[in-house]
Amino acid sequence: MLKKIREAVGLNKNSPYIREFFFHENMKASIYMSVIIIVLELWMILRTTKIIIRDRLWDNFGYYFERYYSNYLLLIITAIVMLVFSSLYLRDKLKARQTGRFLLLSFSFVCLCFGIKVAINDYGKGEQILVFATMTLYALCLITWRPIISFAISSVTFLYLYIRMDSMVAVNTGEVGTTDATKINFFILWISIMMVCVSSYNNTRAQAIKDENLVRVNRHLKRISVTDELTGIHNMVYFRQEAAKDGAELAGKLFLFLDLENFKSYNEKYGFHDGNELLKKVAEAVTETFQGSLVARYSDDHFVVLTDENGCTEAVNKLAGRIDELRRDIQLQLKCGAYRQKEGESDVSVACDRARFACNSLKKHYDRNFRMYDKSLEDSFTLKNYIVNNIDNAIANGYIKAYYQPLISSEDGCVCGFEALARWQDPYYGLLSPAMFIGTLEECRQIHKLDLCMIDNVCSDFVNARNEGIPVVPVSLNFSRLDFELCDVVSALNERTEKFGIPRNFIDVEITESALADSGDVLLDVISRLRVGGYNIWLDDFGSGYSSLNVLKDYSFDVMKIDMQFLKGFGSNEKTYTILESVVKLSGLLGMSSLTEGIETDEQLSFLRSIGCNKLQGYLFGKPVPYEKIIELIKSGELKITPEYESKRR
Ligand code: C2E
Ligand code: MG
Ligand code: MG
């Protein structure tokens, strides 16, 4: 309660924002006040001059000057000074608040004195004291003082005027002193003005408090919109804004993209909480190492820095050292890609993308932690962008083709199937191999488009071959793990085989071992749907990852495709034979057929036959070739189809 009263009369301490708000409002009020006063006083000067001229009062000019002109001029001068000051202040050209306060006081003092002087004069002539009322209103209400100050000022002025009036002789009665009516009116005037002062002060203060809260909320919103929630350092919104601000000065500067390789394993081992703590420390280390540079968190365990080239590699090495101290028993490696901004370039996002591309090119290169975006990277970056931007177009124009590589039965050496492998026949780049587009399409989550297109191609080639009277054999298709996330590839396959009338046991689906490693229940479900649908499911690239045996435990396949890596040591490493023999045996024990990929020599072929590998694939039997070529090879008898094949599969 007491607090409320103190606030109402202005005895509390206001925040700097509220004080500034009051001052600002007072400056605005001073502008209106001074303009009105200047106009009024000029009019008064004109009026008085007109009377002097009309009544030929030249001789008494001294009297008029002292009694009228001097007052008008003093008011005009004070008002002009006040007007100039407040205009400059409001235009942010002057910041002298003390001077402003002094001027406000002086201006109000002059107004009040003028009011008193004219009021006494008018009262003496038996007129109203309206000028005093106007001047007091001006000085106490337009300019908002704390009520306690208004009280002090008005008490002094009212008291002084009252004493002066009370000692005067009334014109009409000839008696000394004010009448009761005048006393009451005078008192009511004072009370009314005081009430207006209190109300004006509290209204302005309420508005100031509201404004201050808004400013605070805005500031907070602005801060969180440019701050990364987890680490507390700046986010990309801020980074892009600030980097773009520099504009012309960006040329020659380096954009760094930092990545903590293996952070995922850290998260898995120590949990999310510890992972977050580590990220905070890394953010701190990056900020400290690149002091004075623009630093932000890009996403996850990625950070970006805009810095000078000078001393950059040293800073990266220093940072790598600090991160090495932070890791526990997980091998965390800092990778840094850098892009040097060229003259005339200003797109911050593109620069970050290029630095990121350089950084990604270091993945799995354990001996390097820094790479500059150079010409060769630029070429692959351009190709990557081309692939992402043109996949739809390539599909629509029929640039994606299925190439077929024969799969040989080791029993009779004849073709028992084909693997369909994608090729992109591009009008600009020429023939693109899967290594050039599969990874990119997976990265940008567009791979399902290609795989659906491959299903279409294989189905229509299959129908064409059948229509031509060529004996048909099963075709295996490669599916990406992402296909199962990005579309309902099983339904799509069902639909198309139905539409083209293709027996489902003529389609084999290859799923790579790496796809199964971190897939969870989704793939279990997909595999069971494929099995129910009647397709054969093949495990591709067995042995290329490090979770092979677990994969065999958790899923069941019809064919195990042994990765060509196993043949790498053929002829030089004795262990290769033992391993291959064991893997072929293992597949048999688990109820799968075996197929070895990448056979290039007769020695490899005879060894694989001797250990009982069921199917064979490799350049020794034929490279992947277009549909027309395959038909030609079959027709010419160069490729022999397993004779009893049809009866076996149907
Ligand atoms: P993959 O499924 O393991 O296919 C076998 C790869 O080994 C093919 O490479 C094939 O040309 C190559 N190859 C076959 N025999 C030999 C040999 O004797 N020596 C050597 N050095 N290589 C041999 P390609 O066609 O470049 O395909 C590479 C990978 O791209 C494929 O590996 C597969 O994972 C992926 N891929 C190909 N087509 C598709 C597709 O349509 N969809 C998806 N998702 N992935 C595909
Ligand atoms: Mg394959
Ligand atoms: Mg393979």
mmCIF file of C-alpha atoms in Angstrom, residues 255-608:
data_model
loop_
_atom_site.group_PDB
_atom_site.id
_atom_site.type_symbol
_atom_site.label_atom_id
_atom_site.label_comp_id
_atom_site.label_asym_id
_atom_site.label_seq_id
_atom_site.Cartn_x
_atom_site.Cartn_y
_atom_site.Cartn_z
ATOM 1 C CA PHE A 255 34.752 -19.784 -43.994
ATOM 2 C CA LEU A 256 35.552 -22.793 -41.819
ATOM 3 C CA PHE A 257 33.245 -25.724 -41.305
ATOM 4 C CA LEU A 258 34.118 -27.796 -38.242
ATOM 5 C CA ASP A 259 32.893 -31.316 -37.621
ATOM 6 C CA LEU A 260 33.520 -33.646 -34.696
ATOM 7 C CA GLU A 261 34.036 -37.007 -36.302
ATOM 8 C CA ASN A 262 32.726 -39.869 -34.186
ATOM 9 C CA PHE A 263 30.568 -37.676 -31.981
ATOM 10 C CA LYS A 264 27.696 -40.089 -32.638
ATOM 11 C CA SER A 265 29.623 -42.872 -30.871
ATOM 12 C CA TYR A 266 30.267 -40.535 -27.923
ATOM 13 C CA ASN A 267 26.532 -39.866 -27.684
ATOM 14 C CA GLU A 268 25.750 -43.544 -27.889
ATOM 15 C CA LYS A 269 28.271 -44.482 -25.231
ATOM 16 C CA TYR A 270 27.764 -41.714 -22.682
ATOM 17 C CA GLY A 271 24.194 -40.666 -23.416
ATOM 18 C CA PHE A 272 22.568 -37.480 -24.625
ATOM 19 C CA HIS A 273 23.232 -35.449 -21.519
ATOM 20 C CA ASP A 274 26.989 -35.995 -21.601
ATOM 21 C CA GLY A 275 26.946 -35.471 -25.359
ATOM 22 C CA ASN A 276 25.322 -32.076 -24.840
ATOM 23 C CA GLU A 277 27.836 -31.161 -22.154
ATOM 24 C CA LEU A 278 30.640 -32.011 -24.530
ATOM 25 C CA LEU A 279 29.096 -29.852 -27.257
ATOM 26 C CA LYS A 280 28.928 -26.912 -24.849
ATOM 27 C CA LYS A 281 32.616 -27.319 -24.028
ATOM 28 C CA VAL A 282 33.508 -27.641 -27.690
ATOM 29 C CA ALA A 283 31.492 -24.483 -28.471
ATOM 30 C CA GLU A 284 33.425 -22.686 -25.723
ATOM 31 C CA ALA A 285 36.736 -23.959 -27.096
ATOM 32 C CA VAL A 286 35.849 -22.867 -30.649
ATOM 33 C CA THR A 287 34.848 -19.385 -29.439
ATOM 34 C CA GLU A 288 38.018 -19.000 -27.390
ATOM 35 C CA THR A 289 40.300 -20.314 -30.108
ATOM 36 C CA PHE A 290 38.790 -18.028 -32.730
ATOM 37 C CA GLN A 291 38.448 -14.943 -30.552
ATOM 38 C CA GLY A 292 37.547 -11.886 -32.602
ATOM 39 C CA SER A 293 36.151 -14.039 -35.430
ATOM 40 C CA LEU A 294 32.529 -14.770 -36.189
ATOM 41 C CA VAL A 295 31.620 -18.151 -34.692
ATOM 42 C CA ALA A 296 28.299 -20.039 -34.737
ATOM 43 C CA ARG A 297 26.864 -23.498 -34.269
ATOM 44 C CA TYR A 298 25.738 -24.814 -37.633
ATOM 45 C CA SER A 299 23.846 -27.870 -36.399
ATOM 46 C CA ASP A 300 24.477 -31.000 -34.304
ATOM 47 C CA ASP A 301 28.239 -31.277 -33.852
ATOM 48 C CA HIS A 302 29.045 -28.784 -36.584
ATOM 49 C CA PHE A 303 30.348 -25.249 -36.144
ATOM 50 C CA VAL A 304 31.190 -22.489 -38.607
ATOM 51 C CA VAL A 305 33.765 -19.734 -38.310
ATOM 52 C CA LEU A 306 34.448 -16.692 -40.461
ATOM 53 C CA THR A 307 38.055 -15.769 -39.947
ATOM 54 C CA ASP A 308 41.266 -14.465 -41.512
ATOM 55 C CA GLU A 309 43.534 -16.901 -43.296
ATOM 56 C CA ASN A 310 46.498 -15.810 -41.252
ATOM 57 C CA GLY A 311 47.145 -18.286 -38.439
ATOM 58 C CA CYS A 312 44.081 -20.305 -39.332
ATOM 59 C CA THR A 313 45.667 -23.768 -39.572
ATOM 60 C CA GLU A 314 47.512 -23.153 -36.292
ATOM 61 C CA ALA A 315 44.202 -22.274 -34.650
ATOM 62 C CA VAL A 316 42.558 -25.419 -36.057
ATOM 63 C CA ASN A 317 45.418 -27.555 -34.707
ATOM 64 C CA LYS A 318 45.185 -25.837 -31.344
ATOM 65 C CA LEU A 319 41.458 -26.509 -31.271
ATOM 66 C CA ALA A 320 42.015 -30.144 -32.255
ATOM 67 C CA GLY A 321 44.364 -30.407 -29.260
ATOM 68 C CA ARG A 322 41.735 -28.964 -26.915
ATOM 69 C CA ILE A 323 39.108 -31.346 -28.224
ATOM 70 C CA ASP A 324 41.493 -34.229 -27.737
ATOM 71 C CA GLU A 325 41.648 -33.263 -24.059
ATOM 72 C CA LEU A 326 37.852 -33.279 -23.824
ATOM 73 C CA ARG A 327 37.232 -36.721 -25.257
ATOM 74 C CA ARG A 328 37.047 -39.701 -22.953
ATOM 75 C CA ASP A 329 37.815 -43.087 -24.425
ATOM 76 C CA ILE A 330 36.041 -42.323 -27.693
ATOM 77 C CA GLN A 331 38.269 -41.278 -30.567
ATOM 78 C CA LEU A 332 36.911 -37.817 -31.420
ATOM 79 C CA GLN A 333 38.599 -36.141 -34.333
ATOM 80 C CA LEU A 334 38.152 -32.555 -35.401
ATOM 81 C CA LYS A 335 37.724 -32.114 -39.138
ATOM 82 C CA CYS A 336 37.862 -28.712 -40.769
ATOM 83 C CA GLY A 337 36.900 -27.719 -44.287
ATOM 84 C CA ALA A 338 37.730 -24.210 -45.475
ATOM 85 C CA TYR A 339 36.502 -22.006 -48.269
ATOM 86 C CA ARG A 340 38.289 -18.813 -49.293
ATOM 87 C CA GLN A 341 35.730 -16.220 -50.380
ATOM 88 C CA LYS A 342 36.504 -14.788 -53.787
ATOM 89 C CA GLU A 343 36.174 -11.208 -54.972
ATOM 90 C CA GLY A 344 32.560 -10.389 -55.834
ATOM 91 C CA GLU A 345 31.087 -13.351 -53.968
ATOM 92 C CA SER A 346 28.663 -12.564 -51.199
ATOM 93 C CA ASP A 347 26.489 -15.624 -50.643
ATOM 94 C CA VAL A 348 27.231 -16.807 -47.113
ATOM 95 C CA SER A 349 25.194 -20.009 -47.415
ATOM 96 C CA VAL A 350 27.066 -21.100 -50.524
ATOM 97 C CA ALA A 351 30.396 -20.386 -48.834
ATOM 98 C CA CYS A 352 29.350 -22.488 -45.809
ATOM 99 C CA ASP A 353 28.174 -25.281 -48.105
ATOM 100 C CA ARG A 354 31.530 -25.327 -49.863
ATOM 101 C CA ALA A 355 33.443 -25.387 -46.595
ATOM 102 C CA ARG A 356 31.175 -28.214 -45.453
ATOM 103 C CA PHE A 357 31.814 -30.083 -48.662
ATOM 104 C CA ALA A 358 35.568 -29.755 -48.102
ATOM 105 C CA CYS A 359 35.072 -30.974 -44.534
ATOM 106 C CA ASN A 360 32.981 -33.976 -45.606
ATOM 107 C CA SER A 361 35.676 -34.987 -48.051
ATOM 108 C CA LEU A 362 37.924 -35.626 -45.027
ATOM 109 C CA LYS A 363 35.589 -38.276 -43.599
ATOM 110 C CA LYS A 364 37.434 -41.482 -42.768
ATOM 111 C CA HIS A 365 40.781 -39.880 -43.655
ATOM 112 C CA TYR A 366 42.264 -40.288 -40.224
ATOM 113 C CA ASP A 367 45.580 -38.722 -41.163
ATOM 114 C CA ARG A 368 44.131 -35.318 -42.167
ATOM 115 C CA ASN A 369 42.063 -32.756 -40.347
ATOM 116 C CA PHE A 370 42.111 -29.734 -42.676
ATOM 117 C CA ARG A 371 41.137 -29.310 -46.295
ATOM 118 C CA MET A 372 40.780 -26.271 -48.455
ATOM 119 C CA TYR A 373 37.995 -26.223 -51.030
ATOM 120 C CA ASP A 374 39.991 -26.569 -54.266
ATOM 121 C CA LYS A 375 39.426 -27.179 -57.955
ATOM 122 C CA SER A 376 38.896 -30.937 -57.664
ATOM 123 C CA LEU A 377 36.422 -30.429 -54.844
ATOM 124 C CA GLU A 378 34.740 -27.722 -56.839
ATOM 125 C CA ASP A 379 34.237 -30.170 -59.716
ATOM 126 C CA SER A 380 32.678 -32.819 -57.513
ATOM 127 C CA PHE A 381 30.631 -30.166 -55.695
ATOM 128 C CA THR A 382 29.318 -28.972 -59.050
ATOM 129 C CA LEU A 383 28.518 -32.537 -60.080
ATOM 130 C CA LYS A 384 26.800 -33.168 -56.774
ATOM 131 C CA ASN A 385 24.620 -30.091 -57.187
ATOM 132 C CA TYR A 386 23.948 -31.080 -60.770
ATOM 133 C CA ILE A 387 22.763 -34.513 -59.633
ATOM 134 C CA VAL A 388 20.502 -33.146 -56.922
ATOM 135 C CA ASN A 389 18.990 -30.566 -59.246
ATOM 136 C CA ASN A 390 18.601 -32.861 -62.240
ATOM 137 C CA ILE A 391 17.461 -36.227 -60.932
ATOM 138 C CA ASP A 392 13.788 -35.537 -61.735
ATOM 139 C CA ASN A 393 14.686 -34.304 -65.158
ATOM 140 C CA ALA A 394 16.933 -37.313 -65.809
ATOM 141 C CA ILE A 395 14.144 -39.715 -64.832
ATOM 142 C CA ALA A 396 11.569 -37.866 -66.918
ATOM 143 C CA ASN A 397 13.839 -37.847 -69.990
ATOM 144 C CA GLY A 398 14.847 -41.511 -69.673
ATOM 145 C CA TYR A 399 18.520 -40.790 -68.891
ATOM 146 C CA ILE A 400 18.472 -43.396 -66.106
ATOM 147 C CA LYS A 401 19.081 -46.818 -67.583
ATOM 148 C CA ALA A 402 19.343 -50.325 -66.171
ATOM 149 C CA TYR A 403 22.589 -52.053 -67.112
ATOM 150 C CA TYR A 404 22.680 -55.805 -66.629
ATOM 151 C CA GLN A 405 25.545 -57.920 -65.338
ATOM 152 C CA PRO A 406 25.229 -61.691 -65.687
ATOM 153 C CA LEU A 407 25.157 -63.967 -62.656
ATOM 154 C CA ILE A 408 26.574 -67.393 -63.405
ATOM 155 C CA SER A 409 25.533 -70.726 -61.947
ATOM 156 C CA SER A 410 28.674 -72.592 -60.904
ATOM 157 C CA GLU A 411 26.959 -75.908 -61.676
ATOM 158 C CA ASP A 412 26.809 -75.442 -65.449
ATOM 159 C CA GLY A 413 28.540 -72.099 -66.065
ATOM 160 C CA CYS A 414 25.363 -70.649 -67.596
ATOM 161 C CA VAL A 415 23.544 -67.425 -66.802
ATOM 162 C CA CYS A 416 21.109 -67.882 -63.918
ATOM 163 C CA GLY A 417 20.228 -64.225 -63.437
ATOM 164 C CA PHE A 418 21.214 -60.601 -63.947
ATOM 165 C CA GLU A 419 21.965 -57.821 -61.535
ATOM 166 C CA ALA A 420 20.381 -54.572 -62.643
ATOM 167 C CA LEU A 421 22.804 -51.693 -62.042
ATOM 168 C CA ALA A 422 21.869 -48.074 -62.565
ATOM 169 C CA ARG A 423 23.604 -45.859 -65.108
ATOM 170 C CA TRP A 424 22.896 -42.197 -65.811
ATOM 171 C CA GLN A 425 23.407 -41.372 -69.481
ATOM 172 C CA ASP A 426 23.724 -37.630 -69.166
ATOM 173 C CA PRO A 427 23.769 -35.326 -72.225
ATOM 174 C CA TYR A 428 26.280 -33.008 -70.512
ATOM 175 C CA TYR A 429 28.490 -35.287 -68.370
ATOM 176 C CA GLY A 430 28.211 -38.471 -70.443
ATOM 177 C CA LEU A 431 27.865 -41.843 -68.700
ATOM 178 C CA LEU A 432 27.701 -41.462 -64.919
ATOM 179 C CA SER A 433 28.394 -44.535 -62.777
ATOM 180 C CA PRO A 434 26.553 -45.217 -59.479
ATOM 181 C CA ALA A 435 29.580 -44.127 -57.450
ATOM 182 C CA MET A 436 28.972 -40.634 -58.802
ATOM 183 C CA PHE A 437 25.297 -40.333 -57.869
ATOM 184 C CA ILE A 438 24.087 -43.013 -55.412
ATOM 185 C CA GLY A 439 25.794 -41.441 -52.360
ATOM 186 C CA THR A 440 24.606 -37.951 -53.305
ATOM 187 C CA LEU A 441 21.038 -39.094 -53.854
ATOM 188 C CA GLU A 442 21.100 -40.859 -50.504
ATOM 189 C CA GLU A 443 22.506 -37.779 -48.802
ATOM 190 C CA CYS A 444 19.741 -35.569 -50.152
ATOM 191 C CA ARG A 445 17.106 -38.235 -49.613
ATOM 192 C CA GLN A 446 16.182 -38.596 -53.280
ATOM 193 C CA ILE A 447 17.413 -42.162 -53.794
ATOM 194 C CA HIS A 448 13.914 -43.662 -53.813
ATOM 195 C CA LYS A 449 13.173 -41.802 -57.040
ATOM 196 C CA LEU A 450 16.043 -43.584 -58.742
ATOM 197 C CA ASP A 451 15.123 -46.994 -57.323
ATOM 198 C CA LEU A 452 11.478 -46.651 -58.356
ATOM 199 C CA CYS A 453 12.675 -45.692 -61.824
ATOM 200 C CA MET A 454 14.939 -48.762 -61.869
ATOM 201 C CA ILE A 455 11.948 -50.986 -60.993
ATOM 202 C CA ASP A 456 10.094 -49.481 -63.971
ATOM 203 C CA ASN A 457 13.066 -49.994 -66.286
ATOM 204 C CA VAL A 458 13.619 -53.589 -65.223
ATOM 205 C CA CYS A 459 9.918 -54.427 -65.529
ATOM 206 C CA SER A 460 9.604 -52.981 -69.023
ATOM 207 C CA ASP A 461 12.889 -54.622 -70.184
ATOM 208 C CA PHE A 462 11.639 -57.900 -68.757
ATOM 209 C CA VAL A 463 8.348 -57.639 -70.674
ATOM 210 C CA ASN A 464 10.152 -56.656 -73.886
ATOM 211 C CA ALA A 465 12.488 -59.666 -73.620
ATOM 212 C CA ARG A 466 9.582 -61.986 -73.004
ATOM 213 C CA ASN A 467 7.711 -60.530 -75.954
ATOM 214 C CA GLU A 468 10.786 -61.059 -78.137
ATOM 215 C CA GLY A 469 10.816 -64.716 -77.122
ATOM 216 C CA ILE A 470 14.108 -64.425 -75.194
ATOM 217 C CA PRO A 471 14.299 -66.862 -72.259
ATOM 218 C CA VAL A 472 13.922 -64.773 -69.123
ATOM 219 C CA VAL A 473 15.890 -65.177 -65.918
ATOM 220 C CA PRO A 474 15.497 -63.448 -62.530
ATOM 221 C CA VAL A 475 16.820 -59.942 -62.159
ATOM 222 C CA SER A 476 18.149 -58.574 -58.905
ATOM 223 C CA LEU A 477 17.496 -54.973 -57.917
ATOM 224 C CA ASN A 478 19.490 -52.921 -55.454
ATOM 225 C CA PHE A 479 17.452 -51.169 -52.799
ATOM 226 C CA SER A 480 18.779 -48.461 -50.530
ATOM 227 C CA ARG A 481 17.953 -48.521 -46.829
ATOM 228 C CA LEU A 482 16.412 -45.092 -47.295
ATOM 229 C CA ASP A 483 13.878 -46.417 -49.816
ATOM 230 C CA PHE A 484 12.048 -48.009 -46.923
ATOM 231 C CA GLU A 485 11.868 -44.661 -45.143
ATOM 232 C CA LEU A 486 11.149 -42.417 -48.090
ATOM 233 C CA CYS A 487 8.451 -44.381 -49.876
ATOM 234 C CA ASP A 488 6.509 -47.624 -49.703
ATOM 235 C CA VAL A 489 8.857 -49.411 -52.053
ATOM 236 C CA VAL A 490 7.302 -52.841 -51.381
ATOM 237 C CA SER A 491 3.852 -51.687 -52.501
ATOM 238 C CA ALA A 492 5.420 -49.961 -55.515
ATOM 239 C CA LEU A 493 7.157 -53.200 -56.461
ATOM 240 C CA ASN A 494 3.929 -55.197 -56.011
ATOM 241 C CA GLU A 495 1.999 -52.744 -58.159
ATOM 242 C CA ARG A 496 4.482 -52.796 -61.008
ATOM 243 C CA THR A 497 5.004 -56.565 -61.111
ATOM 244 C CA GLU A 498 1.245 -56.938 -61.172
ATOM 245 C CA LYS A 499 0.836 -54.355 -63.915
ATOM 246 C CA PHE A 500 3.511 -55.966 -66.129
ATOM 247 C CA GLY A 501 2.510 -59.522 -65.233
ATOM 248 C CA ILE A 502 5.946 -60.459 -63.917
ATOM 249 C CA PRO A 503 6.178 -63.507 -61.642
ATOM 250 C CA ARG A 504 7.527 -62.290 -58.315
ATOM 251 C CA ASN A 505 10.100 -65.051 -58.040
ATOM 252 C CA PHE A 506 11.769 -63.417 -61.034
ATOM 253 C CA ILE A 507 12.625 -60.379 -58.960
ATOM 254 C CA ASP A 508 15.325 -60.514 -56.320
ATOM 255 C CA VAL A 509 15.905 -57.688 -53.896
ATOM 256 C CA GLU A 510 19.441 -56.894 -52.792
ATOM 257 C CA ILE A 511 19.853 -55.166 -49.449
ATOM 258 C CA THR A 512 23.349 -54.258 -48.371
ATOM 259 C CA GLU A 513 24.760 -55.386 -45.097
ATOM 260 C CA SER A 514 25.507 -51.790 -44.041
ATOM 261 C CA ALA A 515 21.811 -50.952 -44.502
ATOM 262 C CA LEU A 516 20.915 -53.538 -41.909
ATOM 263 C CA ALA A 517 23.492 -52.478 -39.353
ATOM 264 C CA ASP A 518 21.548 -49.573 -37.832
ATOM 265 C CA SER A 519 18.071 -50.151 -39.174
ATOM 266 C CA GLY A 520 16.027 -51.460 -36.241
ATOM 267 C CA ASP A 521 12.542 -52.897 -36.682
ATOM 268 C CA VAL A 522 11.685 -51.120 -39.936
ATOM 269 C CA LEU A 523 13.752 -53.459 -42.066
ATOM 270 C CA LEU A 524 12.497 -56.553 -40.256
ATOM 271 C CA ASP A 525 8.999 -55.533 -41.264
ATOM 272 C CA VAL A 526 10.005 -54.721 -44.844
ATOM 273 C CA ILE A 527 11.848 -58.011 -45.241
ATOM 274 C CA SER A 528 8.874 -59.974 -43.996
ATOM 275 C CA ARG A 529 6.553 -58.086 -46.408
ATOM 276 C CA LEU A 530 8.920 -58.832 -49.301
ATOM 277 C CA ARG A 531 9.033 -62.482 -48.319
ATOM 278 C CA VAL A 532 5.259 -62.695 -48.041
ATOM 279 C CA GLY A 533 5.073 -60.953 -51.441
ATOM 280 C CA GLY A 534 7.074 -63.803 -52.964
ATOM 281 C CA TYR A 535 10.388 -62.065 -53.741
ATOM 282 C CA ASN A 536 13.809 -63.482 -52.988
ATOM 283 C CA ILE A 537 15.880 -61.415 -50.612
ATOM 284 C CA TRP A 538 19.614 -61.216 -51.042
ATOM 285 C CA LEU A 539 22.203 -59.963 -48.610
ATOM 286 C CA ASP A 540 24.523 -57.719 -50.651
ATOM 287 C CA ASP A 541 28.184 -56.960 -49.899
ATOM 288 C CA PHE A 542 28.468 -59.450 -47.046
ATOM 289 C CA GLY A 543 31.704 -58.889 -45.168
ATOM 290 C CA SER A 544 32.181 -55.258 -46.203
ATOM 291 C CA GLY A 545 30.942 -53.939 -42.845
ATOM 292 C CA TYR A 546 31.704 -55.016 -39.326
ATOM 293 C CA SER A 547 28.390 -56.318 -38.137
ATOM 294 C CA SER A 548 28.084 -59.207 -40.588
ATOM 295 C CA LEU A 549 27.555 -61.993 -38.127
ATOM 296 C CA ASN A 550 24.894 -60.163 -36.145
ATOM 297 C CA VAL A 551 23.057 -59.452 -39.376
ATOM 298 C CA LEU A 552 22.978 -63.169 -40.118
ATOM 299 C CA LYS A 553 21.568 -63.858 -36.685
ATOM 300 C CA ASP A 554 18.769 -61.311 -36.933
ATOM 301 C CA TYR A 555 17.565 -61.616 -40.546
ATOM 302 C CA SER A 556 17.043 -64.449 -43.005
ATOM 303 C CA PHE A 557 18.096 -64.282 -46.666
ATOM 304 C CA ASP A 558 17.930 -66.484 -49.717
ATOM 305 C CA VAL A 559 21.319 -65.567 -51.110
ATOM 306 C CA MET A 560 24.483 -64.267 -49.503
ATOM 307 C CA LYS A 561 26.523 -62.088 -51.870
ATOM 308 C CA ILE A 562 30.100 -62.240 -50.674
ATOM 309 C CA ASP A 563 31.770 -58.850 -51.070
ATOM 310 C CA MET A 564 34.507 -58.546 -53.657
ATOM 311 C CA GLN A 565 36.876 -57.291 -50.961
ATOM 312 C CA PHE A 566 37.419 -60.950 -50.014
ATOM 313 C CA LEU A 567 39.039 -61.566 -53.379
ATOM 314 C CA LYS A 568 41.514 -58.710 -52.869
ATOM 315 C CA GLY A 569 44.181 -60.888 -51.281
ATOM 316 C CA PHE A 570 43.655 -63.754 -53.701
ATOM 317 C CA GLY A 571 46.947 -65.338 -54.742
ATOM 318 C CA SER A 572 49.000 -63.486 -52.149
ATOM 319 C CA ASN A 573 47.309 -64.068 -48.831
ATOM 320 C CA GLU A 574 46.801 -67.672 -47.760
ATOM 321 C CA LYS A 575 44.133 -66.697 -45.257
ATOM 322 C CA THR A 576 41.853 -65.510 -48.076
ATOM 323 C CA TYR A 577 41.164 -69.109 -49.093
ATOM 324 C CA THR A 578 40.292 -70.201 -45.578
ATOM 325 C CA ILE A 579 38.023 -67.210 -45.017
ATOM 326 C CA LEU A 580 36.198 -67.642 -48.348
ATOM 327 C CA GLU A 581 35.732 -71.348 -47.733
ATOM 328 C CA SER A 582 34.356 -70.698 -44.239
ATOM 329 C CA VAL A 583 31.962 -67.997 -45.467
ATOM 330 C CA VAL A 584 30.603 -70.201 -48.254
ATOM 331 C CA LYS A 585 30.176 -73.016 -45.742
ATOM 332 C CA LEU A 586 28.494 -70.675 -43.270
ATOM 333 C CA SER A 587 25.946 -69.539 -45.867
ATOM 334 C CA GLY A 588 25.075 -73.177 -46.579
ATOM 335 C CA LEU A 589 24.731 -73.936 -42.884
ATOM 336 C CA LEU A 590 22.329 -71.008 -42.528
ATOM 337 C CA GLY A 591 20.241 -72.219 -45.475
ATOM 338 C CA MET A 592 21.417 -69.627 -48.013
ATOM 339 C CA SER A 593 22.906 -69.905 -51.483
ATOM 340 C CA SER A 594 26.258 -68.210 -51.895
ATOM 341 C CA LEU A 595 27.321 -65.776 -54.617
ATOM 342 C CA THR A 596 30.739 -64.222 -54.883
ATOM 343 C CA GLU A 597 31.066 -60.806 -56.562
ATOM 344 C CA GLY A 598 34.040 -59.396 -58.438
ATOM 345 C CA ILE A 599 35.496 -62.534 -60.066
ATOM 346 C CA GLU A 600 38.086 -61.467 -62.581
ATOM 347 C CA THR A 601 40.406 -64.461 -63.032
ATOM 348 C CA ASP A 602 40.166 -68.158 -63.873
ATOM 349 C CA GLU A 603 42.043 -69.000 -60.653
ATOM 350 C CA GLN A 604 39.397 -67.269 -58.603
ATOM 351 C CA LEU A 605 36.697 -69.056 -60.565
ATOM 352 C CA SER A 606 38.127 -72.555 -60.103
ATOM 353 C CA PHE A 607 38.783 -71.964 -56.409
ATOM 354 C CA LEU A 608 35.214 -70.729 -55.814
#
